[in-house]
Short mmCIF file of C-alpha atoms and ligand atoms in Angstrom, two decimals:
data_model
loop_
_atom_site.label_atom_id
_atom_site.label_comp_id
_atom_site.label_asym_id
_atom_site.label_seq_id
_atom_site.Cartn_x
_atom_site.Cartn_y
_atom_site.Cartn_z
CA UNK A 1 63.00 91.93 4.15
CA UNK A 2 65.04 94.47 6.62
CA UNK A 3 63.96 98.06 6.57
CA UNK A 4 65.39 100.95 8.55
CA UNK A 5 63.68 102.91 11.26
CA UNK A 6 65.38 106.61 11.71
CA UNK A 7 64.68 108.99 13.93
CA UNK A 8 65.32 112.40 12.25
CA UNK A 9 67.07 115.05 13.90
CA UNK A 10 70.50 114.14 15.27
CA UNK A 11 73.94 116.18 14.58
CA UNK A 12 76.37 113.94 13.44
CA UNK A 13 79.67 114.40 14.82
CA UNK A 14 82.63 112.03 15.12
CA UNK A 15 84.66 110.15 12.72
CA UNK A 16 84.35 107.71 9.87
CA UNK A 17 86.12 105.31 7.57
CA UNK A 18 85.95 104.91 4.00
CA UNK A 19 85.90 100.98 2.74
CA UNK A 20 87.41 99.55 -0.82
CA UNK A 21 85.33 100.66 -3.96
CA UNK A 22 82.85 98.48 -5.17
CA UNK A 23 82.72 99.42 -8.36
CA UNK A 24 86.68 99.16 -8.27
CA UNK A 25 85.84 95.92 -6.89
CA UNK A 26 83.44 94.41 -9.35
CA UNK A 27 85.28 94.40 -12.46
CA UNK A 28 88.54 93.45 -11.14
CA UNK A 29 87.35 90.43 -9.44
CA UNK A 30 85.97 89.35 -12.46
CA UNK A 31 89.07 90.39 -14.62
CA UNK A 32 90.91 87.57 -12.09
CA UNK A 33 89.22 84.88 -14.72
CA UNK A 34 91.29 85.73 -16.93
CA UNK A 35 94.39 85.45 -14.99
CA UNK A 36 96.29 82.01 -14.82
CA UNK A 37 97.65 82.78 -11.54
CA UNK A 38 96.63 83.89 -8.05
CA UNK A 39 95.04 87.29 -7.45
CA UNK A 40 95.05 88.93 -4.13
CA UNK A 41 93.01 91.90 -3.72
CA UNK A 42 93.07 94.09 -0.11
CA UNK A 43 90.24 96.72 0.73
CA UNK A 44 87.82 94.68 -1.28
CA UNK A 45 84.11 96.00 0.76
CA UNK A 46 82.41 93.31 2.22
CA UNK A 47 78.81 94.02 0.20
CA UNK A 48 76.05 91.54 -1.76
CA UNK A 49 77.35 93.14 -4.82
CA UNK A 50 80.40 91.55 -4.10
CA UNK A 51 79.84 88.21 -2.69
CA UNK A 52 77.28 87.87 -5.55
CA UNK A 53 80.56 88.50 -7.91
CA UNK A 54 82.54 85.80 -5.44
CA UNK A 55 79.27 83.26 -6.05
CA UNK A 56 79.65 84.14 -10.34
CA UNK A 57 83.42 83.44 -10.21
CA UNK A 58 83.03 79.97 -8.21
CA UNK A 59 79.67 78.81 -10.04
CA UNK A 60 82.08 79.15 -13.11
CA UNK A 61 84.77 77.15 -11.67
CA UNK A 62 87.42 80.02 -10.02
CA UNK A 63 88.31 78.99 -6.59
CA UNK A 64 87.41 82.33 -4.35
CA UNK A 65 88.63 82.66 -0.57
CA UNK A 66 87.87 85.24 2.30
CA UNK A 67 91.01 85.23 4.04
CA UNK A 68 90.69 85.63 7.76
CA UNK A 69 92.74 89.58 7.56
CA UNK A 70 89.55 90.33 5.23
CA UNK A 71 91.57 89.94 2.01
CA UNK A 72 90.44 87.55 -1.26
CA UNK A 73 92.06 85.23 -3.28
CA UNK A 74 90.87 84.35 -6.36
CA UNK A 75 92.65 81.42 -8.35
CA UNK A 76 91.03 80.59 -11.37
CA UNK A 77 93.89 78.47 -13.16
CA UNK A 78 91.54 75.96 -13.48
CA UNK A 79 88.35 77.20 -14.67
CA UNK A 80 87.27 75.24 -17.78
CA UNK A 81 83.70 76.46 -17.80
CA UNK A 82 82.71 80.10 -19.51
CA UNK A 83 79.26 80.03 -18.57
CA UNK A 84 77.74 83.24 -16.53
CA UNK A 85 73.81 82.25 -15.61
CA UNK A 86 70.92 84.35 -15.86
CA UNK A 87 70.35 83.02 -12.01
CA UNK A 88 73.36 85.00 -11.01
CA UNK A 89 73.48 87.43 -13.47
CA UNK A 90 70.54 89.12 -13.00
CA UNK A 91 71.08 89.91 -9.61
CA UNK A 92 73.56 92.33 -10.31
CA UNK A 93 74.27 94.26 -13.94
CA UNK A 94 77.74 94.22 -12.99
CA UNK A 95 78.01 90.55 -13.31
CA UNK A 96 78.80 91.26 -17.46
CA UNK A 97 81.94 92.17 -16.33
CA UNK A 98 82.77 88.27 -16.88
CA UNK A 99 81.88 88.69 -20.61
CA UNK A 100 85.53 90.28 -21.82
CA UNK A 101 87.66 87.76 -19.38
CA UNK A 102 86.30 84.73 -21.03
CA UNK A 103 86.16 85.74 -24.09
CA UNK A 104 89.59 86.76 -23.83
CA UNK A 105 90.58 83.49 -21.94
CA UNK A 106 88.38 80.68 -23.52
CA UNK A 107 87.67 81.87 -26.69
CA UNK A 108 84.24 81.39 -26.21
CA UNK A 109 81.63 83.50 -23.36
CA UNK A 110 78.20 82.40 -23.30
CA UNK A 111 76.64 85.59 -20.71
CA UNK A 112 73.42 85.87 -19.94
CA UNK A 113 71.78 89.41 -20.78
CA UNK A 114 71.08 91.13 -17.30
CA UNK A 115 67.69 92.04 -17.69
CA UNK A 116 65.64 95.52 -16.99
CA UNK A 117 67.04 97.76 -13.94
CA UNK A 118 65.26 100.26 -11.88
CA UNK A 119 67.60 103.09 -12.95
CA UNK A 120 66.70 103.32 -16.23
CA UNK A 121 67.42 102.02 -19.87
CA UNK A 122 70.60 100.01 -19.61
CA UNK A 123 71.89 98.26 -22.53
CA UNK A 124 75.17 96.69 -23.28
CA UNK A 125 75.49 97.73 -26.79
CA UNK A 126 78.53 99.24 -26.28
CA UNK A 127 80.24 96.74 -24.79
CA UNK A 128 79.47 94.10 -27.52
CA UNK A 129 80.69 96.49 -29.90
CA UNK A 130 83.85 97.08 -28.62
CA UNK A 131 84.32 93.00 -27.76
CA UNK A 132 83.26 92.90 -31.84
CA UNK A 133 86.18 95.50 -33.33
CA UNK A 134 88.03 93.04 -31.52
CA UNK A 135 87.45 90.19 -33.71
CA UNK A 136 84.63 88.17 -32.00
CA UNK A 137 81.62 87.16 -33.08
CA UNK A 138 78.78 88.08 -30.97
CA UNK A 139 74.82 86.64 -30.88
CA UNK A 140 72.10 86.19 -28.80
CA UNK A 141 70.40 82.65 -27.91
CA UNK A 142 67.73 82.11 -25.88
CA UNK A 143 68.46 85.12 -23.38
CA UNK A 144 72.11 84.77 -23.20
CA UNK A 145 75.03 86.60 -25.12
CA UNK A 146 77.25 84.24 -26.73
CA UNK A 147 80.63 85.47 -28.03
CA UNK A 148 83.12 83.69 -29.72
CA UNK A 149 86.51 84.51 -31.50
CA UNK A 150 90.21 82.34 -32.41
CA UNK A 151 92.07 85.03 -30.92
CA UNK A 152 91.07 88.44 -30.83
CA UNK A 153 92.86 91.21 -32.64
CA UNK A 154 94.00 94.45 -31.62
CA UNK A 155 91.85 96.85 -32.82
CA UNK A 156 90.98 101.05 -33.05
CA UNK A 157 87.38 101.25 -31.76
CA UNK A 158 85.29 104.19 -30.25
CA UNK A 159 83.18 103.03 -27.27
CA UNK A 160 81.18 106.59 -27.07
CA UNK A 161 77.26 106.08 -26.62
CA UNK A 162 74.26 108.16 -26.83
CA UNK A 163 74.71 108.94 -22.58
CA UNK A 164 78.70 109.26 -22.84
CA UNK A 165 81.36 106.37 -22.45
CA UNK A 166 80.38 103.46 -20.57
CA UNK A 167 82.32 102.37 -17.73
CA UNK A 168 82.26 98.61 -17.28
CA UNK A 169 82.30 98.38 -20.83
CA UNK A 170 85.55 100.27 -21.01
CA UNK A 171 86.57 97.70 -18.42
CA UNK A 172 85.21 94.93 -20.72
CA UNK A 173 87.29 95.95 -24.00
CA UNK A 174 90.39 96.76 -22.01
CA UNK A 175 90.89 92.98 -20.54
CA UNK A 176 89.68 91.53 -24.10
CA UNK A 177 92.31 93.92 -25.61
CA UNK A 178 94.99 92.89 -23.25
CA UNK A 179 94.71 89.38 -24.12
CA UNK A 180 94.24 90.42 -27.85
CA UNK A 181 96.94 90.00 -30.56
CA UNK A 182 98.75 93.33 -31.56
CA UNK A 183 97.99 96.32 -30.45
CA UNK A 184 94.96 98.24 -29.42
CA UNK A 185 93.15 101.72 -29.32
CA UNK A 186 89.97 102.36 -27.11
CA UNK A 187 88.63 105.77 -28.18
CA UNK A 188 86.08 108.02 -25.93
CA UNK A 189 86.84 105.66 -22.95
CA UNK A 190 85.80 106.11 -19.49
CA UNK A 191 87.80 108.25 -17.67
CA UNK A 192 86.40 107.20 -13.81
CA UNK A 193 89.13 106.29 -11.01
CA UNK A 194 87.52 102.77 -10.94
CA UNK A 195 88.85 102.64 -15.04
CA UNK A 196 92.59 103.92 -13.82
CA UNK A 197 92.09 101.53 -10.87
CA UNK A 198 91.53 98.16 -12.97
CA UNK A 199 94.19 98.80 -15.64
CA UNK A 200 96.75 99.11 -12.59
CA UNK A 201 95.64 96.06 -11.57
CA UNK A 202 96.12 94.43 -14.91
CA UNK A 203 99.61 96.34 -15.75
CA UNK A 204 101.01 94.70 -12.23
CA UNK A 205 99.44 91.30 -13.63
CA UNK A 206 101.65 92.25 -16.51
CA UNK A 207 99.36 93.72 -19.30
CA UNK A 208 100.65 96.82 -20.82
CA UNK A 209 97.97 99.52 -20.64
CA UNK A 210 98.91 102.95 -21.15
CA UNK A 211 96.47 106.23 -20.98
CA UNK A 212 93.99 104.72 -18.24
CA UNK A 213 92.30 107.80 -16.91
CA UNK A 214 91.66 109.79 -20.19
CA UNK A 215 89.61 108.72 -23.00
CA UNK A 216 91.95 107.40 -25.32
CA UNK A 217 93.68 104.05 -24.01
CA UNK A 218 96.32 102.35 -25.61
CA UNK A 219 96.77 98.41 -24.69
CA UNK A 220 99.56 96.56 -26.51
CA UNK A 221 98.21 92.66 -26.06
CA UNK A 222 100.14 90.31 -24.04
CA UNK A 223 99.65 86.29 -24.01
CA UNK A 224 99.26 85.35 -20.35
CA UNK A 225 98.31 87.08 -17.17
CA UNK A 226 100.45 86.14 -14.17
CA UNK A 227 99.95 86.44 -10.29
CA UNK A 228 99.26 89.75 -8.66
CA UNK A 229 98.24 91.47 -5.50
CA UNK A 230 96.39 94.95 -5.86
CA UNK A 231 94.50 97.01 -3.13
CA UNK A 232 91.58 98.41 -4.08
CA UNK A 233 91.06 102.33 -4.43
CA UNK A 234 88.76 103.76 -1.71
CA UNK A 235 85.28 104.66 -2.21
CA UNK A 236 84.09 108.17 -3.75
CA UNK A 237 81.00 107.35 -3.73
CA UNK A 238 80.80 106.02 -0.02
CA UNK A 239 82.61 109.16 0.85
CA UNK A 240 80.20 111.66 -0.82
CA UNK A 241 77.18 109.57 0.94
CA UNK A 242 78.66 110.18 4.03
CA UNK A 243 79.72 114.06 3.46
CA UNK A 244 76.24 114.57 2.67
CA UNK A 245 74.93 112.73 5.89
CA UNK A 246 77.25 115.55 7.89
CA UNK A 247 76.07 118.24 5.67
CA UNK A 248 71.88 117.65 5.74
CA UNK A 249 72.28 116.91 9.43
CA UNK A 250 74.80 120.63 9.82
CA UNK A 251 77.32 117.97 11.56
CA UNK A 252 80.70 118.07 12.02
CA UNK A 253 82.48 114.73 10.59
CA UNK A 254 85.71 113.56 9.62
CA UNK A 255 86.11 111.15 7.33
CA UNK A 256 89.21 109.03 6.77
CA UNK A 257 90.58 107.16 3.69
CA UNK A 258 88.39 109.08 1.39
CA UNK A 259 89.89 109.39 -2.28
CA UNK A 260 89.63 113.14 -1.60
CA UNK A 261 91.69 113.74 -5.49
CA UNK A 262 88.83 111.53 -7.08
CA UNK A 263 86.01 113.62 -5.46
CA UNK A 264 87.14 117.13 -6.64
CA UNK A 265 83.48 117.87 -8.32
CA UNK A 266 81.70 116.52 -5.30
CA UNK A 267 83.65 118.60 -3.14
CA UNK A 268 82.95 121.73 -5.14
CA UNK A 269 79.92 121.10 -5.40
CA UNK A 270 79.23 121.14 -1.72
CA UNK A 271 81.09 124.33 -1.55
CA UNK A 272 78.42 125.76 -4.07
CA UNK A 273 76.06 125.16 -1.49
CA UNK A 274 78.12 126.45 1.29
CA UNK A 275 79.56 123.61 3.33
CA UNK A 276 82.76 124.40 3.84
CA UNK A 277 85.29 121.13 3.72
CA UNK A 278 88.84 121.10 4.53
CA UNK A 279 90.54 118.16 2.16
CA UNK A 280 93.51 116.94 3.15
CA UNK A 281 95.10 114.15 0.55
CA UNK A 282 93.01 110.75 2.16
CA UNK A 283 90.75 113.31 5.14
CA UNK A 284 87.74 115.19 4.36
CA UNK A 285 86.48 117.32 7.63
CA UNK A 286 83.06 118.33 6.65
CA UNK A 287 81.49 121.42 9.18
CA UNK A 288 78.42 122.12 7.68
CA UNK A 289 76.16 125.07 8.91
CA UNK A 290 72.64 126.22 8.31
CA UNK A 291 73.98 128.61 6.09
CA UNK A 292 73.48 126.94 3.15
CA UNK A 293 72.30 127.68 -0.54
CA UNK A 294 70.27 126.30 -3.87
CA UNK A 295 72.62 124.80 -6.52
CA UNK A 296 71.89 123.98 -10.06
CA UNK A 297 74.01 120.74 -10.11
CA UNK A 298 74.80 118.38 -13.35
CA UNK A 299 75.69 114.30 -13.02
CA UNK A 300 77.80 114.01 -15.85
CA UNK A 301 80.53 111.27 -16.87
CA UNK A 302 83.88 112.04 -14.88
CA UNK A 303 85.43 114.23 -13.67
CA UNK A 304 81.85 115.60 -13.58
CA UNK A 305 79.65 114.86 -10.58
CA UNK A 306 78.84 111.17 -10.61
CA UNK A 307 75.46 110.02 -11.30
CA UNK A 308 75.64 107.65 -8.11
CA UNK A 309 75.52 111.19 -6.28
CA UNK A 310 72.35 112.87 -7.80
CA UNK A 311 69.98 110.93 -5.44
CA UNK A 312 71.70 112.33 -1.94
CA UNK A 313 72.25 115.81 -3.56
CA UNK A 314 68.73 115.74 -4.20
CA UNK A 315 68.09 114.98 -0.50
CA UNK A 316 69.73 117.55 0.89
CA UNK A 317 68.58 120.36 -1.93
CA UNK A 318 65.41 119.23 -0.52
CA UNK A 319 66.50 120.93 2.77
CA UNK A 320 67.53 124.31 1.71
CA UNK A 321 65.23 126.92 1.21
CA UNK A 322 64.91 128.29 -2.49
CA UNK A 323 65.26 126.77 -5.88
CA UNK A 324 67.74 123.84 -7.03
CA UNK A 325 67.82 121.97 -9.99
CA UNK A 326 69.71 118.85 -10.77
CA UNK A 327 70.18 117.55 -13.79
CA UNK A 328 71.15 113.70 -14.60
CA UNK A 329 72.80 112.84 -18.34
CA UNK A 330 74.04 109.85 -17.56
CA UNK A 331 71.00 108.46 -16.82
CA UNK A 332 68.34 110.60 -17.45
CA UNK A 333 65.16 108.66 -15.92
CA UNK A 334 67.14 108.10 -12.88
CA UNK A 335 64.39 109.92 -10.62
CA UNK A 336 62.54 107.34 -8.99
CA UNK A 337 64.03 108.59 -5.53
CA UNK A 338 62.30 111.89 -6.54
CA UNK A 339 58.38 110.89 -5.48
CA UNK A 340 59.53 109.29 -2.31
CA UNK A 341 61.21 112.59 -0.92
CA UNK A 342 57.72 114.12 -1.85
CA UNK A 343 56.50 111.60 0.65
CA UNK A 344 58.69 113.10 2.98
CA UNK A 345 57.40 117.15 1.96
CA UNK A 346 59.85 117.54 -0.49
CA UNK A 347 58.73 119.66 -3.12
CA UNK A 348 60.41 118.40 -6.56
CA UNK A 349 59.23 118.25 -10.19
CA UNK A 350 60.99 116.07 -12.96
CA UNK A 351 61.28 117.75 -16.35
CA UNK A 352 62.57 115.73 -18.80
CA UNK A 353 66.24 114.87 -17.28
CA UNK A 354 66.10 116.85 -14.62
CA UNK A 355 64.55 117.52 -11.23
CA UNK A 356 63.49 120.98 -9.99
CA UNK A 357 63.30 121.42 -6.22
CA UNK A 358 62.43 124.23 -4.03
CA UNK A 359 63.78 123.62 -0.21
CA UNK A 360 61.38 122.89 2.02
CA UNK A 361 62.09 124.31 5.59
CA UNK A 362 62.05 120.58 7.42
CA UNK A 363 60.86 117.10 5.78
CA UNK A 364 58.74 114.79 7.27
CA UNK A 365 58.86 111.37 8.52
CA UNK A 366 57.07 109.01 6.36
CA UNK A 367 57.19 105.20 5.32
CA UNK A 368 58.85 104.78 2.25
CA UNK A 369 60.03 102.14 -0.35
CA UNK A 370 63.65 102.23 -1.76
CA UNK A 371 63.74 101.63 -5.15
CA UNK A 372 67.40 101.25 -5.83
CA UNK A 373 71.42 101.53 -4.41
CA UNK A 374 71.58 104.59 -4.47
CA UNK A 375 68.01 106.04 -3.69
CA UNK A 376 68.24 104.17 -0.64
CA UNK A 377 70.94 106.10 0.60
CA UNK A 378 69.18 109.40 -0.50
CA UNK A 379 66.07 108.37 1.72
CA UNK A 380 68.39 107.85 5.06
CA UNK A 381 69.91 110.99 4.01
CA UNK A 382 66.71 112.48 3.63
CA UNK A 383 65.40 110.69 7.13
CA UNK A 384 68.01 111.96 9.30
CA UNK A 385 67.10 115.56 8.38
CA UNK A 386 63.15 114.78 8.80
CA UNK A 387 61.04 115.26 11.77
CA UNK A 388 59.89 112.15 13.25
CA UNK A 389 60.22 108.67 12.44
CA UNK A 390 60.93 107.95 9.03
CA UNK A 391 60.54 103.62 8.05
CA UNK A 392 62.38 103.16 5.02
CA UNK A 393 61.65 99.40 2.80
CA UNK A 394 63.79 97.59 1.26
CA UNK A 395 66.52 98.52 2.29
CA UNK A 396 68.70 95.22 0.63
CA UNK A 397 68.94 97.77 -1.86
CA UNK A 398 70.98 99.54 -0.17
CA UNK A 399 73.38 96.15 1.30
CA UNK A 400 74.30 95.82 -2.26
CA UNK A 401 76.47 98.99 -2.17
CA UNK A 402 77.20 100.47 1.63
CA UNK A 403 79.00 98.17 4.17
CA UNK A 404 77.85 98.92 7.49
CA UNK A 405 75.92 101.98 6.74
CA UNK A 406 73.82 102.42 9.75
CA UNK A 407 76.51 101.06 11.90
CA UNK A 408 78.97 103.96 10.95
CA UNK A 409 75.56 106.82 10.65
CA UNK A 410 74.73 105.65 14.27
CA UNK A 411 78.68 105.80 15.22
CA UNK A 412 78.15 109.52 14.55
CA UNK A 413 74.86 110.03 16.77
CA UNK A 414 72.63 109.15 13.94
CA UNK A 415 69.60 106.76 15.46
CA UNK A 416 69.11 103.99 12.86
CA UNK A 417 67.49 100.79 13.91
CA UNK A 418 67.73 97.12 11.40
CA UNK A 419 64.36 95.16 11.69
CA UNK A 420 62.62 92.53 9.64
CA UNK A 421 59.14 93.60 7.98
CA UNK A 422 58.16 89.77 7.82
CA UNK A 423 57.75 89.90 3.93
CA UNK A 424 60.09 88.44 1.31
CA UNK A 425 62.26 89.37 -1.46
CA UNK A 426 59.78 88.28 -4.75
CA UNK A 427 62.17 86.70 -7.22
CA UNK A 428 61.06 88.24 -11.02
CA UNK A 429 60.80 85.44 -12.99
CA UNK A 430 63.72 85.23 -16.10
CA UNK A 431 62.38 87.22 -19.23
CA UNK A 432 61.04 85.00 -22.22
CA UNK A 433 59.95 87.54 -24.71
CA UNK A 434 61.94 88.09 -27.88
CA UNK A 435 64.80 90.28 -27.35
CA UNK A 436 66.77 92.08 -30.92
CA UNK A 437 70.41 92.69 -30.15
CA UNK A 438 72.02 94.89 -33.09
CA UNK A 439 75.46 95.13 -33.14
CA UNK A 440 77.92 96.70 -35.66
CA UNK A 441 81.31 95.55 -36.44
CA UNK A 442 83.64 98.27 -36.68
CA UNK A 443 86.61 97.88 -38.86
C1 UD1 B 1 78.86 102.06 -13.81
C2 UD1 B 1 78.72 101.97 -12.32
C3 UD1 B 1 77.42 102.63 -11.86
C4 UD1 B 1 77.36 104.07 -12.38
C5 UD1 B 1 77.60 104.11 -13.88
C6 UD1 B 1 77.74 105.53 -14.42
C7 UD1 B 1 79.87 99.90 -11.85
C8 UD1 B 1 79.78 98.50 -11.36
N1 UD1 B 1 78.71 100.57 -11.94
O1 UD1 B 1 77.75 101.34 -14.38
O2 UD1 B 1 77.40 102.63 -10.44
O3 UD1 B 1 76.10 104.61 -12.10
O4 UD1 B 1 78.83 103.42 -14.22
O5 UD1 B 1 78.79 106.18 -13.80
O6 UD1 B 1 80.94 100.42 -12.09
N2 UD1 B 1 75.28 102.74 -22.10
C9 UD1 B 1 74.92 102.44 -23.39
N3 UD1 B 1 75.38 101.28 -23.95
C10 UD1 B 1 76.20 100.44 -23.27
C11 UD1 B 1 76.59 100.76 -21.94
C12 UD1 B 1 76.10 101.93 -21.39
O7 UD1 B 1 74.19 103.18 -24.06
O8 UD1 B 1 76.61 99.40 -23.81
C13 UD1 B 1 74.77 103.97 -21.47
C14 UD1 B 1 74.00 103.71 -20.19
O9 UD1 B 1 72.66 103.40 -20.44
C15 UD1 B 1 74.20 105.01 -19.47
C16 UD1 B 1 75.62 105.42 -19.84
O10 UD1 B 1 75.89 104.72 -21.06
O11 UD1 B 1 73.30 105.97 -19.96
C17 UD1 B 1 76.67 105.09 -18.82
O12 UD1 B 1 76.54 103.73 -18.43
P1 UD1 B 1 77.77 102.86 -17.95
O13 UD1 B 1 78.95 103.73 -17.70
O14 UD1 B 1 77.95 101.71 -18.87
O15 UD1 B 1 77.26 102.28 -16.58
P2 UD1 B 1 77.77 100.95 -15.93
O16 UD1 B 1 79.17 100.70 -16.36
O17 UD1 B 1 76.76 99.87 -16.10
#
């Protein structure tokens, strides 16, 4: 497996691009199953996550291309199967993005459940309820979720969970309901640019979706998909990574292409702790100083700060002398970033869904595992602050989400070096136990 070997300490200075969202990405390329004609996207990121979504699409039939100026084609016209295995499935939770395009295609989705995740309790309760207002019927066999309808029906249905609306599952319901008959209402739905990005994608593949970007979204159902060719919103998250990086290192960066109108809680939160940023509409010019102060920070749904940012604002409240507290309700066991930075000297308690840190006046290098996407990017932020050399593991981790990460850290001065620890990536072995699956039809 590769890990990372940083030596702490650099200024970052310079300038940096922002690639294609991945989570933009990952349900639209999957939404191209249910389109009888030929999707091409631009500014899709070149990460596992998505050529594990490229592998999904062609083990279920859609022919997927790189073309050589970076764009892909997806043409899945003649896709018969509607099968999404556990093999696939499980490397990525995103991969039951497939479940509402079949469905809404075929008729029938058989999709297997994606299994535990390091981030927390993840179920998919919400999107099976949604897919069942719709009119299918929905059961579990032998680890997989099969669905089946006629045709679905438009439908009034409120996708709010325990943790907020759900974001791929808004995604979900809004192709199903696009292909639906009659007209549909999807109450307390996600409101994230990635949402607002996919039903753009759909309307210009000629689905009428109104109110993407608040939480009420009205879809009046259409019966065919047709060709289209969508680029991809950039990155927020990507962009906030990086702002940190400049900010925990009191660098002076510029990034370019950033979604700058997406990222107006990030942005204010790093003015909380005094970095000042000048925004212009795609530029962010971070010029951080050592002048900076404790926070008490939220993650919260958007427009609130996004959850994918709690691990790198925890890094750099690490690094700033006094008391911070951040506080995750999206998902609130999301912590397990938390005792590596106490490797490093951090000094951070969890309570409950939160994390209480008091600055520490420099980390220190250590070896440490990452545990998931976006922890992994915490820990290089963390590294590049710390004294010495800091060896972070596993960092495939953090392949699935940043393209080029060390490349563009070390384009700024950072000093980030790939190698191999000779050991491999254990495979889990697929889950046999019995699994219970509720779900409620609403009316
Ligand atoms: C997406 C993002 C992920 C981000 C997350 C929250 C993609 C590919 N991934 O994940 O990077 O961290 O949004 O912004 O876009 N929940 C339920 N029942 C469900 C679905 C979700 O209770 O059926 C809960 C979750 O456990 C969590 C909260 O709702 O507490 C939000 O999850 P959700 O928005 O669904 O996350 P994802 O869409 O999987």
């Amino acid at each position: 497996m590769d890990m990372f070997c940083v030596e702490g300490g650099h200024v970052l200075h310079g300038t940096v691009r922002i690639n294609g969202s991945k989570n933009a990405s990952l349900p639209i390329l999957a939404a191209a199953l249910a389109i009888e004609g030929e999707v091409t996207l631009e500014q899709v990121p070149q990460l596992q996550d998505v050529a594990t979504m490229r592998q999904l699409l062609q083990s279920i039939g859609a022919v997927v291309e790189l073309l050589d100026d970076g764009n892909i084609r997806v043409d899945a016209r003649h896709v018969r199967s509607s099968v999404a295995p556990y093999e696939l499935v499980r490397q990525m939770r995103a991969s039951v993005c497939v479940l509402g395009p079949l469905l809404a295609r075929f008729g029938t989705a058989r999709v297997s459940l994606p299994g535990g995740c390091n981030i927390g309790h993840r179920p998919i309760d919400l999107h099976l309820r949604g897919l069942a207002a719709l009119g299918a019927d929905i059961r579990l066999e032998a680890g997989y979720i099969v669905a089946e309808c006629s045709r679905l029906r438009g439908a009034d249905l409120d996708l709010c969970g325990p943790h907020g609306p759900t974001v791929t599952g808004t995604c979900n319901v809004i192709i199903a309901a696009s292909l639906a008959q009659g007209r549909s209402i999807i109450r307390s739905a996600a409101k994230e640019p990635e949402v607002q990005d996919f039903a753009r994608f759909l309307n210009a593949a000629g689905a009428r979706i109104s109110g993407a970007g608040t939480s009420i979204v009205e879809i009046e159902g259409v019966d065919q998909l047709h060709d289209v060719r969508h680029t991809v919103i950039p990155d927020r998250i990507e962009a906030a990574t990086l702002a940190i990086a400049a900010a925990i290192t009191y660098g002076d960066v510029i990034i370019r292409n950033a979604p700058t109108t997406h990222m107006t809680c990030v942005l204010n939160a790093l003015n909380l702790i005094g970095i000042p940023i000048d925004a212009t509409h795609d530029t962010l010019h971070i010029r951080a100083s050592s002048m900076q102060r404790p926070a008490r920070l939220t993650a919260e749904p958007y427009p609130g700060l996004p959850t994918d940012c709690q691990a790198q604002f925890m890094a750099l409240l690490s690094t700033i002398a006094g008391e911070s507290q951040i506080t995750d309700t999206v998902f609130p066991e999301r912590f397990m970033h938390a005792a590596e930075l106490v490797r490093m000297g951090a000094d951070i308690r969890i309570q409950s869904n939160s994390a209480v840190i008091h600055g520490v006046a420099r980390l220190s290098a250590a070896s440490v595992m990452a545990s998931d996407l976006r922890a992994s990017a915490a820990l290089v932020l963390a590294a590049l602050a710390a004294e010495g050399h800091t060896e972070i593991r596993r960092v495939y981790h953090l392949d699935r989400g940043y393209h080029a990460f060390e490349q563009k850290l070390n384009q700024l001065g950072a000093k980030i070096q790939r190698t191999n620890d000779g050991s491999q990536n254990i495979v889990p072995r697929p889950h046999s136990g019995p699994i219970s699956l509720s779900i409620s039809r609403q009316a």
